[in-house]
Coordinates of C-alpha atoms and ligand atoms in Angstrom, one line a residue:
M1 CA 12.0 -51.5 -40.9
K2 CA 11.1 -53.0 -37.4
Y3 CA 11.2 -56.5 -36.5
K4 CA 12.6 -58.2 -33.6
R5 CA 14.3 -61.6 -33.4
S6 CA 15.6 -63.1 -30.6
L7 CA 18.9 -61.6 -30.4
I8 CA 18.8 -58.5 -32.4
H9 CA 16.5 -55.8 -31.1
Y10 CA 16.0 -52.8 -33.8
V11 CA 15.9 -49.3 -32.2
D12 CA 14.3 -46.9 -35.1
I13 CA 14.8 -43.5 -34.7
P14 CA 13.2 -40.3 -36.7
K15 CA 14.4 -39.3 -39.6
I16 CA 13.9 -35.5 -40.7
S17 CA 14.5 -34.3 -44.6
D18 CA 14.9 -30.6 -45.0
D19 CA 18.1 -29.5 -46.9
C20 CA 19.7 -32.2 -45.1
F21 CA 19.5 -35.4 -43.3
L22 CA 18.6 -35.1 -38.8
Y23 CA 18.3 -37.7 -36.7
F24 CA 17.2 -37.8 -32.8
V25 CA 17.3 -40.0 -30.2
Q26 CA 15.3 -39.5 -27.1
S27 CA 14.9 -41.5 -23.8
P28 CA 12.3 -43.4 -23.0
D29 CA 10.4 -42.7 -26.2
H30 CA 13.2 -44.4 -28.3
I31 CA 15.6 -46.4 -25.8
P32 CA 14.3 -48.3 -22.7
F33 CA 17.5 -46.6 -20.6
A34 CA 18.3 -43.1 -19.2
I35 CA 21.4 -42.1 -21.1
K36 CA 24.4 -41.9 -18.5
R37 CA 27.6 -41.9 -21.2
V38 CA 27.8 -40.9 -25.1
Y39 CA 30.9 -42.4 -26.7
Y40 CA 31.6 -42.9 -30.5
I41 CA 34.3 -44.7 -32.7
L42 CA 36.3 -43.6 -36.0
K43 CA 39.0 -44.4 -37.9
S44 CA 38.7 -48.0 -37.2
R45 CA 40.6 -50.5 -39.3
P46 CA 38.8 -52.8 -41.8
N47 CA 40.8 -55.9 -40.4
L48 CA 40.8 -54.9 -36.8
P49 CA 37.9 -56.7 -35.0
R50 CA 36.1 -54.5 -32.0
G51 CA 34.5 -55.7 -29.1
S52 CA 34.6 -59.4 -28.2
H53 CA 33.1 -58.6 -24.6
A54 CA 30.0 -58.4 -22.8
H55 CA 29.0 -56.1 -19.7
Y56 CA 27.7 -57.3 -16.5
K57 CA 25.3 -54.4 -16.1
T58 CA 25.2 -52.1 -19.2
Q59 CA 23.1 -51.8 -21.8
Q60 CA 24.0 -50.1 -24.9
I61 CA 22.1 -48.8 -28.1
I62 CA 24.7 -48.6 -30.9
F63 CA 24.2 -46.5 -34.2
C64 CA 26.2 -47.4 -37.6
I65 CA 25.9 -43.3 -38.8
Q66 CA 28.8 -43.6 -41.3
G67 CA 29.5 -47.0 -43.4
S68 CA 28.9 -50.4 -42.5
I69 CA 29.8 -53.0 -39.7
R70 CA 28.6 -56.9 -39.1
M71 CA 28.1 -57.4 -35.5
I72 CA 27.8 -60.9 -33.6
L73 CA 25.6 -61.3 -30.9
D74 CA 25.9 -64.2 -28.5
D75 CA 23.9 -64.9 -25.4
G76 CA 25.7 -68.1 -24.2
S77 CA 23.3 -70.3 -26.2
K78 CA 23.1 -68.7 -29.5
R79 CA 25.1 -66.5 -32.0
E80 CA 23.2 -64.1 -34.5
E81 CA 24.8 -61.8 -36.9
V82 CA 23.5 -58.6 -38.1
I83 CA 24.8 -55.7 -40.7
L84 CA 24.6 -52.1 -39.1
N85 CA 24.7 -49.6 -42.1
Q86 CA 21.4 -47.1 -41.3
P87 CA 21.9 -43.9 -39.2
E88 CA 18.2 -44.4 -38.4
T89 CA 18.2 -48.2 -37.1
G90 CA 20.1 -48.9 -34.3
I91 CA 20.3 -52.2 -32.4
L92 CA 20.2 -53.0 -28.5
L93 CA 23.2 -54.6 -27.1
D94 CA 21.7 -55.4 -23.7
R95 CA 23.7 -56.8 -20.5
M96 CA 25.4 -60.0 -20.9
I97 CA 25.3 -60.4 -24.6
W98 CA 28.7 -60.9 -25.8
H99 CA 29.5 -58.7 -28.9
E100 CA 32.0 -58.5 -31.8
M101 CA 31.9 -55.9 -34.5
H102 CA 33.9 -57.1 -37.7
N103 CA 34.6 -55.5 -41.3
F104 CA 34.5 -51.8 -40.5
Q105 CA 33.9 -50.3 -43.9
K106 CA 36.3 -47.5 -44.5
D107 CA 35.1 -44.0 -42.8
T108 CA 32.6 -46.1 -41.0
I109 CA 31.7 -43.9 -37.8
L110 CA 29.9 -45.7 -34.6
L111 CA 27.7 -43.5 -32.1
V112 CA 26.8 -45.4 -28.7
L113 CA 24.4 -44.7 -26.2
A114 CA 24.9 -46.5 -22.5
S115 CA 23.1 -47.0 -19.4
R116 CA 26.3 -46.6 -17.2
K117 CA 29.1 -44.4 -17.0
Y118 CA 32.4 -46.2 -17.9
E119 CA 33.6 -48.9 -15.7
D120 CA 36.6 -51.8 -16.9
K121 CA 35.2 -53.9 -14.0
D122 CA 31.8 -54.4 -15.7
Y123 CA 33.4 -56.3 -18.4
I124 CA 33.8 -59.7 -19.2
R125 CA 36.5 -60.0 -21.9
D126 CA 37.0 -64.0 -21.7
H127 CA 34.5 -65.9 -23.6
E128 CA 34.8 -69.0 -21.9
Q129 CA 34.2 -67.0 -19.0
F130 CA 31.4 -65.5 -20.4
L131 CA 29.8 -68.8 -21.4
A132 CA 30.0 -70.0 -18.0
I133 CA 28.2 -67.2 -16.4
A134 CA 25.6 -66.8 -19.1
N135 CA 25.0 -70.5 -18.5
G136 CA 24.5 -70.5 -14.8
N137 CA 28.0 -72.9 -14.7
N138 CA 30.0 -70.2 -12.7
K139 CA 29.6 -69.3 -8.9
K140 CA 31.4 -65.4 -10.3
T141 CA 29.1 -62.8 -10.9
S142 CA 29.1 -59.0 -11.1
K143 CA 31.6 -57.3 -9.3
I144 CA 29.8 -53.8 -9.5
Ligands
LIG1 C1 30.6 -51.5 -28.1 C2 31.5 -50.7 -28.8 C3 31.0 -50.2 -30.0 C4 36.7 -45.4 -21.9 O1 37.6 -45.1 -21.2 N1 35.2 -44.9 -21.9 C5 34.7 -45.4 -22.8 O2 33.4 -45.2 -22.8 C6 34.6 -46.9 -23.2 C7 33.7 -47.3 -24.5 C8 36.1 -46.9 -23.6 N2 37.0 -46.5 -22.6 C9 38.7 -47.2 -22.8 C10 38.7 -48.4 -22.6 C11 39.5 -49.0 -23.2 O3 40.9 -49.0 -22.8 O4 39.0 -47.4 -24.1 C12 39.5 -48.7 -24.4 C13 38.6 -49.1 -25.7 O5 37.6 -49.5 -24.9 P1 36.7 -50.9 -25.6 O6 37.5 -52.2 -25.2 O7 35.7 -50.8 -24.9 O8 36.1 -50.5 -26.9 P2 35.7 -51.4 -28.0 O9 35.3 -50.7 -29.5 O10 36.6 -52.7 -28.3 O11 34.2 -51.4 -27.6 C14 33.1 -50.4 -26.8 C15 32.2 -51.1 -26.1 O12 32.8 -51.5 -24.8 C16 31.4 -52.1 -26.6 O13 30.6 -52.5 -25.6 O14 29.5 -52.1 -28.2 O15 32.2 -50.0 -28.0

C-alpha cells in the first residue's frame, strides 16, 4: 500500500518474515530526515485522546506497531482522518500539522521517530493560535 493524499503521507518499511516478523526503518532510505529522537507510547487509555498540538519545526514518523488508533491531521485549511494499524506502514507528521490521536485500541503501542530533540517551545497547543499561524494571520512564529 503506497499512495499519497494531500495530508496523509504513508511511509512503508520492509517486513522480513522468517520465524517472526522483523521490521526496520533507516534514514534516508525510508524517512526524509535524520533521526534525533525515538519515543514510544503504550498503556494509553481508549477514551483519552492524545496529541492535539502541532510542532513548529519537528517532523515525525509515527508507527502503530500494535493495536490501532484513529488520527486526525489538520493543516489549518483541511482536516483528514486515517486509521493506523499496520506495523509496516507509518505516516509522516510534518511540521505545522495539527495532529490528534483517538480511539486507542487496548494494548496499542506507538513508535515515533523525530527529527529534533524534545523542546516544549516547539509545541503549539492552542488550536486557534495554530489556525492563525497556519493561515498567516498571526505575527507570532517559531520561538526556536
Ligand atoms: C505525537 C504523539 C504520538 C518528553 O519529555 N519528551 C518527549 O520526547 C515527548 C514526546 C514528551 N515528553 C513529555 C512532555 C509532556 O510532559 O511527555 C509529556 C507528554 O508529551 P506530549 O504531550 O507530547 O504527548 P502526546 O502523546 O500527546 O504527543 C506525542 C507527540 O508530542 C506528538 O507529536 O505525535 O506523541
